[in-house]
Short mmCIF file of C-alpha atoms in Angstrom, two decimals:
data_model
loop_
_atom_site.label_atom_id
_atom_site.label_comp_id
_atom_site.label_asym_id
_atom_site.label_seq_id
_atom_site.Cartn_x
_atom_site.Cartn_y
_atom_site.Cartn_z
CA MET A 128 42.70 0.13 48.32
CA HIS A 129 43.25 -2.83 45.98
CA GLN A 130 46.62 -3.36 44.34
CA ARG A 131 47.55 -5.74 41.53
CA SER A 132 50.07 -8.42 42.47
CA GLY A 133 53.20 -8.77 40.32
CA MET A 134 53.41 -12.60 40.52
CA PHE A 135 49.98 -13.75 39.28
CA ASN A 136 47.47 -11.94 37.10
CA ASP A 137 44.50 -13.36 38.98
CA TRP A 138 45.68 -12.37 42.51
CA TYR A 139 44.91 -9.19 44.40
CA GLN A 140 45.92 -7.84 47.76
CA LEU A 141 43.45 -6.24 50.12
CA ASP A 142 44.08 -4.46 53.40
CA SER A 143 43.28 -6.82 56.25
CA LEU A 144 41.08 -4.34 58.09
CA GLN A 145 38.93 -3.67 55.00
CA TRP A 146 38.76 -7.42 54.28
CA LEU A 147 37.62 -8.11 57.85
CA GLN A 148 34.94 -5.39 57.67
CA GLU A 149 33.61 -6.77 54.38
CA ALA A 150 33.70 -10.32 55.70
CA ARG A 151 31.79 -9.32 58.84
CA ALA A 152 29.23 -7.44 56.72
CA CYS A 153 28.65 -10.61 54.68
CA GLY A 154 28.30 -12.73 57.81
CA THR A 155 31.35 -14.88 57.05
CA CYS A 156 34.44 -13.98 59.04
CA PRO A 157 37.08 -16.75 59.05
CA VAL A 158 39.45 -16.75 61.97
CA GLU A 159 42.23 -18.82 60.51
CA GLY A 160 42.81 -21.14 57.61
CA ARG A 161 40.66 -20.84 54.48
CA GLY A 162 37.29 -19.00 54.48
CA ARG A 163 34.65 -18.22 51.89
CA VAL A 164 32.97 -14.89 51.20
CA VAL A 165 30.35 -14.48 48.46
CA GLY A 166 31.04 -11.37 46.34
CA ARG A 167 29.58 -9.75 43.30
CA HIS A 168 32.04 -11.45 40.93
CA GLY A 169 31.36 -14.95 42.17
CA VAL A 170 33.04 -16.84 44.98
CA LEU A 171 35.90 -15.18 46.84
CA ILE A 172 38.30 -17.85 48.08
CA LEU A 173 40.13 -16.10 50.94
CA ILE A 174 43.59 -17.52 51.62
CA PRO A 175 45.18 -15.56 54.54
CA THR A 176 48.96 -15.62 54.84
CA HIS A 177 48.78 -15.45 58.65
CA THR A 178 46.20 -15.95 61.36
CA THR A 179 43.58 -13.22 60.95
CA ASP A 180 42.41 -12.72 64.50
CA ASP A 181 41.72 -9.36 66.15
CA GLU A 182 45.35 -8.99 67.16
CA ASP A 183 46.57 -9.39 63.56
CA LEU A 184 44.32 -7.01 61.59
CA GLN A 185 47.13 -5.16 59.83
CA ARG A 186 48.66 -8.12 58.00
CA THR A 187 48.15 -8.54 54.27
CA ILE A 188 45.72 -11.20 53.07
CA ASN A 189 46.01 -12.72 49.60
CA ILE A 190 42.69 -12.98 47.85
CA THR A 191 42.12 -14.87 44.62
CA TRP A 192 39.18 -14.16 42.38
CA ARG A 193 37.76 -17.15 40.59
CA ARG A 194 34.54 -17.65 38.78
CA ALA A 195 32.51 -20.59 40.05
CA VAL A 196 28.97 -21.70 40.34
CA THR A 197 27.22 -19.41 42.80
CA ARG A 198 24.13 -20.69 44.49
CA ARG A 199 22.60 -18.40 47.04
CA ASP A 200 19.24 -18.40 48.63
CA SER A 201 17.12 -15.46 47.50
CA THR A 202 16.05 -14.77 51.08
CA ARG A 203 19.67 -14.51 52.24
CA SER A 204 20.48 -12.26 49.28
CA SER A 205 17.60 -9.93 50.08
CA LEU A 206 18.53 -9.83 53.77
CA SER A 207 22.16 -9.05 52.91
CA ASN A 208 21.10 -6.26 50.56
CA LYS A 209 18.83 -4.79 53.24
CA ASN A 210 21.17 -5.07 56.19
CA VAL A 211 24.42 -3.96 54.55
CA THR A 212 24.63 -0.27 53.75
CA SER A 213 27.43 1.67 52.20
CA PRO A 214 28.46 4.93 53.93
CA LYS A 215 28.60 7.91 51.66
CA GLY A 216 32.05 8.18 50.10
CA ASP A 217 33.19 4.74 51.35
CA VAL A 218 33.81 1.54 49.41
CA THR A 219 30.70 -0.69 49.47
CA PRO A 220 31.34 -4.27 50.69
CA PHE A 221 31.46 -6.83 47.91
CA CYS A 222 28.63 -8.93 49.32
CA ALA A 223 26.29 -5.90 49.34
CA GLN A 224 27.01 -5.23 45.65
CA THR A 225 26.09 -8.71 44.34
CA PRO A 226 23.87 -8.19 41.28
CA SER A 227 20.36 -9.54 41.64
CA SER A 228 19.09 -12.23 39.28
CA SER A 229 15.56 -13.01 38.23
CA THR A 230 16.16 -16.72 38.71
CA GLY A 231 17.89 -16.37 42.09
CA SER A 232 21.04 -18.14 40.89
CA THR A 233 23.38 -17.82 37.93
CA ILE A 234 25.56 -20.51 36.41
CA ILE A 235 28.86 -19.28 35.01
CA GLY A 236 31.32 -21.36 32.98
CA SER A 237 33.87 -23.31 34.88
CA GLN A 238 36.66 -21.75 32.84
CA ILE A 239 38.55 -19.06 34.77
CA ALA A 240 37.73 -15.68 33.25
CA PRO A 241 40.38 -12.96 32.86
CA PRO A 242 40.63 -10.83 36.00
CA VAL A 243 38.53 -7.67 36.09
CA ALA A 244 38.97 -4.99 38.72
CA PRO A 245 36.06 -4.47 41.14
CA LYS A 246 33.55 -1.78 40.31
CA ASP A 247 34.72 0.43 43.16
CA PHE A 248 38.36 0.10 42.16
CA ARG A 249 40.45 3.29 42.17
CA VAL A 250 40.88 3.04 38.37
CA PRO A 251 37.46 3.85 36.79
CA LEU A 252 35.81 1.31 34.48
CA THR A 253 34.49 2.01 30.98
CA CYS A 254 30.78 1.32 30.43
CA PHE A 255 30.21 -2.02 28.66
CA PHE A 256 27.37 -0.76 26.45
CA TRP A 257 29.21 2.47 25.58
CA TYR A 258 32.32 0.53 24.59
CA HIS A 259 30.71 -2.38 22.63
CA THR A 260 27.53 -0.90 21.15
CA GLY A 261 28.45 2.76 21.12
CA SER A 262 25.38 3.74 23.09
CA CYS A 263 24.12 3.60 26.66
CA LYS A 264 20.55 4.19 27.79
CA LYS A 265 21.75 6.22 30.79
CA PRO A 266 23.15 9.76 30.49
CA ASP A 267 26.69 10.49 31.58
CA ASN A 268 25.66 11.89 34.96
CA LYS A 269 23.42 8.91 35.72
CA CYS A 270 25.49 5.98 34.53
CA LEU A 271 27.71 4.54 37.23
CA TYR A 272 30.41 3.69 34.67
CA ALA A 273 32.60 6.06 32.67
CA HIS A 274 31.52 7.00 29.14
CA TYR A 275 35.10 7.18 27.92
CA HIS A 276 37.85 4.63 27.51
CA THR A 277 39.76 4.21 30.78
CA GLY A 278 41.83 1.19 29.78
CA THR A 279 39.60 -1.31 31.61
CA VAL A 280 36.11 -2.25 30.40
CA ALA A 281 33.39 -3.33 32.81
CA GLU A 282 31.82 -6.76 32.51
CA PRO A 283 28.35 -7.08 31.06
CA PRO A 284 25.60 -7.34 33.66
CA ILE A 285 24.84 -10.86 34.81
CA SER A 286 21.16 -10.30 34.07
CA ILE A 287 19.39 -7.87 31.83
CA ASN A 288 17.81 -6.10 34.79
CA GLY A 289 21.02 -6.08 36.85
CA LYS A 290 22.37 -2.78 38.13
CA ALA A 291 25.71 -1.47 36.91
CA MET A 292 27.76 0.07 39.70
CA GLY A 293 30.61 2.43 38.94
CA GLY A 294 30.86 5.46 36.60
CA THR A 295 29.61 8.50 38.53
CA ARG A 296 31.47 7.33 41.58
CA ALA A 297 34.52 6.77 39.38
CA LYS A 298 34.21 10.32 38.03
CA ASN A 299 33.92 11.65 41.56
CA MET A 300 36.95 9.64 42.57
CA LEU A 301 38.90 11.01 39.58
CA GLY A 302 37.86 14.51 40.58
CA ASN A 303 39.01 13.85 44.12
CA ILE A 304 42.31 12.48 42.82
CA SER A 305 42.82 15.59 40.64
CA GLN A 306 42.01 17.82 43.58
CA ARG A 307 44.42 15.87 45.78
CA GLU A 308 47.11 16.19 43.11
CA GLU A 309 46.58 19.96 43.02
CA GLU A 310 46.70 20.10 46.80
CA LEU A 311 49.84 17.96 46.73
CA SER A 312 51.43 20.36 44.22
CA ILE A 313 50.52 23.33 46.41
CA ARG A 314 51.89 21.55 49.47
CA SER A 315 55.07 20.71 47.56
CA THR A 316 55.51 24.40 46.71
CA GLU A 317 54.84 25.36 50.33
CA ILE A 318 57.33 22.76 51.54
CA HIS A 319 59.94 24.08 49.10
CA ASP A 320 59.33 27.63 50.33
CA GLY A 321 59.55 26.37 53.90
CA GLU A 322 62.86 24.68 53.12
CA GLN A 323 64.20 27.91 51.65
CA ARG A 324 63.07 29.79 54.74
CA LEU A 325 64.67 27.13 56.90
CA ILE A 326 67.97 27.47 55.02
CA ALA A 327 67.85 31.25 55.42
CA ALA A 328 66.99 30.88 59.10
CA ARG A 329 69.90 28.48 59.58
CA ALA A 330 72.29 30.93 57.90
CA ASN A 331 70.96 33.73 60.09
CA LEU A 332 71.34 31.51 63.14
CA GLU A 333 74.95 30.70 62.23
CA GLU A 334 75.68 34.40 61.83
CA ARG A 335 74.09 35.18 65.18
CA LEU A 336 76.01 32.34 66.82
CA ASN A 337 79.29 33.69 65.44
CA ALA A 338 78.43 37.18 66.70
CA LEU A 339 77.49 35.72 70.07
CA ALA A 340 80.80 33.81 70.27
CA ALA A 341 82.74 37.00 69.50
CA ARG A 342 80.75 38.88 72.11
CA GLU A 343 81.35 36.13 74.66
CA LYS A 344 85.09 36.29 73.97
CA HIS A 345 85.04 40.06 74.44
CA ILE A 346 83.14 39.67 77.71
CA GLN A 347 85.68 37.14 78.96
CA GLN A 348 88.49 39.57 78.23
CA ARG A 349 86.67 42.31 80.10
CA GLU A 350 86.04 39.96 83.02
CA GLU A 351 89.74 39.19 83.20
CA ALA A 352 90.54 42.91 83.19
CA ILE A 353 87.97 43.53 85.92
CA GLN A 354 89.41 40.67 87.97
CA GLN A 355 92.84 42.27 87.74
CA ARG A 356 91.40 45.61 88.83
CA GLU A 357 89.63 43.89 91.70
CA ASP A 358 92.91 42.36 92.84
CA THR A 359 94.48 45.81 92.70
CA VAL A 360 91.62 47.26 94.75
CA GLN A 361 92.02 44.52 97.34
CA GLN A 362 95.72 45.29 97.63
CA ARG A 363 94.92 48.97 98.06
CA GLU A 364 92.36 48.13 100.72
CA GLN A 365 94.97 46.14 102.60
CA THR A 366 97.31 49.14 102.36
CA ILE A 367 94.55 51.41 103.66
CA GLN A 368 93.90 49.06 106.57
CA GLN A 369 97.58 49.11 107.47
CA ARG A 370 97.60 52.90 107.33
CA GLU A 371 94.49 52.99 109.52
CA GLN A 372 96.24 50.83 112.08
CA THR A 373 99.23 53.17 111.97
CA LEU A 374 96.88 56.12 112.39
CA GLN A 375 95.27 54.49 115.41
CA GLN A 376 98.67 53.91 116.95
CA ARG A 377 99.62 57.52 116.36
CA THR A 378 96.29 58.62 117.80
CA GLN A 379 96.98 56.59 120.90
CA ALA A 380 100.43 58.17 121.08
CA ILE A 381 98.84 61.60 120.78
CA GLN A 382 96.39 60.73 123.52
CA GLN A 383 99.31 59.63 125.67
CA ARG A 384 101.07 62.87 124.97
CA GLU A 385 97.92 64.78 125.81
CA HIS A 386 97.85 62.96 129.11
CA ASN A 387 101.51 63.85 129.71
CA ASN A 388 100.78 67.44 128.79
CA HIS A 389 97.90 67.48 131.22
CA SER A 390 100.23 66.17 133.92
CA ARG A 391 102.76 68.79 133.00
CA GLU A 392 100.05 71.45 133.10
CA GLN A 393 99.24 70.36 136.62
CA ALA A 394 102.96 70.41 137.47
CA PHE A 395 103.32 73.84 135.95
CA ALA A 396 100.42 75.37 137.89
CA VAL A 397 102.48 78.46 138.31
CA PHE A 398 102.13 79.29 134.60
CA GLU A 399 100.45 82.48 133.84
CA GLU A 400 96.70 82.28 133.35
CA ALA A 401 96.84 83.74 129.87
CA MET A 402 99.47 81.24 128.79
CA LEU A 403 97.43 78.40 130.20
CA ARG A 404 94.28 79.63 128.46
CA GLN A 405 96.15 79.98 125.18
CA LEU A 406 97.61 76.53 125.62
CA GLU A 407 94.15 75.10 126.42
CA ALA A 408 92.69 76.82 123.35
CA SER A 409 95.45 75.39 121.17
CA TYR A 410 94.93 71.98 122.67
CA THR A 411 91.15 72.17 122.09
CA ASN A 412 91.68 73.16 118.46
CA ILE A 413 94.11 70.33 117.90
CA THR A 414 91.75 67.83 119.53
CA SER A 415 88.90 69.05 117.35
CA THR A 416 91.10 68.76 114.27
CA VAL A 417 92.07 65.21 115.19
CA SER A 418 88.40 64.28 115.75
CA GLN A 419 87.45 65.73 112.40
CA MET A 420 90.24 63.77 110.82
CA ARG A 421 89.04 60.59 112.43
CA ARG A 422 85.48 61.22 111.25
CA ALA A 423 86.79 61.94 107.76
CA VAL A 424 88.77 58.72 107.82
CA SER A 425 85.66 56.81 108.96
CA ASN A 426 83.59 58.36 106.18
CA ALA A 427 86.28 57.47 103.67
CA GLN A 428 86.18 53.89 104.90
CA ASN A 429 82.42 53.74 104.40
CA ILE A 430 82.75 55.21 100.90
CA LEU A 431 85.41 52.66 100.02
CA THR A 432 83.26 49.83 101.34
CA ASN A 433 80.18 50.94 99.39
CA ARG A 434 82.18 51.48 96.23
CA ARG A 435 83.72 48.06 96.57
CA HIS A 436 80.23 46.50 96.73
CA GLN A 437 79.26 48.44 93.62
CA VAL A 438 82.32 47.21 91.78
CA LEU A 439 81.53 43.63 92.74
CA TYR A 440 77.89 44.07 91.71
CA HIS A 441 78.81 45.52 88.30
CA GLU A 442 81.33 42.76 87.78
CA ASN A 443 78.84 39.96 88.38
CA PHE A 444 75.51 41.30 87.16
CA SER A 445 75.94 44.38 84.98
CA ASN A 446 76.96 44.56 81.32
CA SER A 447 76.92 48.36 81.12
CA LEU A 448 79.98 50.10 79.73
CA GLN A 449 81.92 52.88 81.43
CA GLY A 450 80.14 56.22 81.25
CA THR A 451 81.54 59.65 80.46
CA PHE A 452 81.69 60.80 84.09
CA GLY A 453 83.10 57.62 85.61
CA GLN A 454 79.78 55.81 85.92
CA GLY A 455 79.51 52.09 85.20
CA ARG A 456 81.88 49.29 85.81
CA TYR A 457 85.05 51.39 86.36
CA GLY A 458 83.52 54.07 88.57
CA GLY A 459 84.31 52.16 91.75
CA SER A 460 88.04 52.15 91.08
CA ILE A 461 88.11 55.90 90.42
CA ALA A 462 86.23 56.57 93.67
CA ILE A 463 88.58 54.32 95.62
CA ASP A 464 91.62 56.13 94.19
CA GLY A 465 90.10 59.46 95.25
CA ALA A 466 89.36 58.14 98.73
CA ILE A 467 92.94 56.93 99.10
CA GLY A 468 94.21 60.37 98.12
CA ALA A 469 91.89 61.96 100.67
CA LEU A 470 93.20 59.67 103.39
CA GLY A 471 96.73 60.67 102.44
CA GLY A 472 95.83 64.37 102.84
CA LEU A 473 94.19 63.69 106.18
CA ASP A 474 97.29 61.87 107.30
CA GLN A 475 99.41 64.90 106.42
CA MET A 476 97.02 67.18 108.28
CA LEU A 477 97.19 64.94 111.34
CA LEU A 478 100.97 64.93 111.23
CA GLN A 479 101.08 68.71 110.90
CA GLY A 480 98.68 69.07 113.85
CA GLU A 481 100.90 66.85 115.94
CA ILE A 482 103.96 68.96 115.04
CA ASN A 483 102.09 72.14 115.92
CA LEU A 484 101.07 70.63 119.26
CA HIS A 485 104.67 69.76 120.07
CA ALA A 486 105.80 73.24 119.11
CA GLN A 487 103.17 74.95 121.25
CA ILE A 488 104.00 72.81 124.26
CA HIS A 489 107.71 73.39 123.76
CA ASN A 490 107.19 77.14 123.50
CA ALA A 491 105.05 77.12 126.61
CA ILE A 492 107.74 75.29 128.53
CA LYS A 493 110.38 77.73 127.34
CA ARG A 494 108.25 80.72 128.33
CA GLN A 495 107.77 79.22 131.75
#
C-alpha cells in the first residue's frame, strides 16, 4: 500500500517486498545504490535508504516520481506486457501497466508535473473525461475510473488509444473497504461483549476464590481438631496397652495360682470325690471365663486397630462430615471409646472371677 510522505509532495513510500516484486517483474532489480524501473508514469528513480538484498526485504524504500523522457523499445514493451500478469485482486506491477503508444515512445515536458497517485492506489481516481468534459464513452460499470468526484482526478491518457486503468477496480476496492469497516464494527461490538463477559468472569472468579479461601480456612480448623482427637486416641491406646500388660501379668498370676491349686489338689488327695469334682467344675468354668475374656480383649484390640486406620484414612483423604449415627470422620473415636468401656467391663469380670476362684479354694480348704 502506498502512503504519502509528509516531507515532500513528490515522494512516496512503498513496501520493500512489493517494490522488489514489481522490480523483478520489470526485469530491473537493483541490489544496492540507485536503480531504474520504467513505470506507467514515466521513469521511476528508485533511491533505497538501505541495501535491498534478500535479507533486507522489509525495510522501507523511498521512491520519487519524476516525469522524464521515456524511450523504450516496442519489442521490450510488448514482451513485458505479455510476460507480466496481474493476479486477480492484486495490485498490477507498474511496468505491466505502461500505456501503449502508437509511435512507440512519448516525449513529456521536462518540467516536473504535480504528483498524481497511481491508478491502483487505495484512494479511487475520478475519470478525466467525466470530470473535464462531463461525459465518458464508457458506462459506469465498464470504465476503470470513478464517475464521481473522489478528490483526485486521473491524468489524461498519453495517447488517444491508450487504456485507462482504475474505476471499476476502485469501486470494488471501496466496496471491500466498506465491508471491512462493517466487519470491523461487528468485531468491535464482539470484542466489547467479550470484555464485558471477561469482567463478569473475573468477578465470578474472585467470588469463587474468596469462597474457596473461606472453605480452606474451615478445613484447616477441622484438621487441627482432628489432630487433637488423634492425639487423644493415641494416648488412650497407650493406656489400653498398659492395661493389657497388667492383664497379662494378672493372667500369669492366675495361671501360677492354678498351678498351686493343682499342687494343693494333689496334696489334698484325701478330699471327698464330690468336693473335688465341684472344685474341678468351678475351676473349669473360671478357666473358660478367663479364656472368653482374653478372646474378647483380643477382638477389642482388633476393633480398635481397624477403627484407628479408618480415622487416619478419613483424616487424610475424606471430606465427608459426621453422619447421624456416628459415621464419617468422628465415628472412629466413638468406637474406640466404646471398646475402652468394654475392656473395662471385661477387666471387672476377670477380677470378679479371680475373687470367686479364691473363695472356692478357700472354702474347699476349710471343708477339708
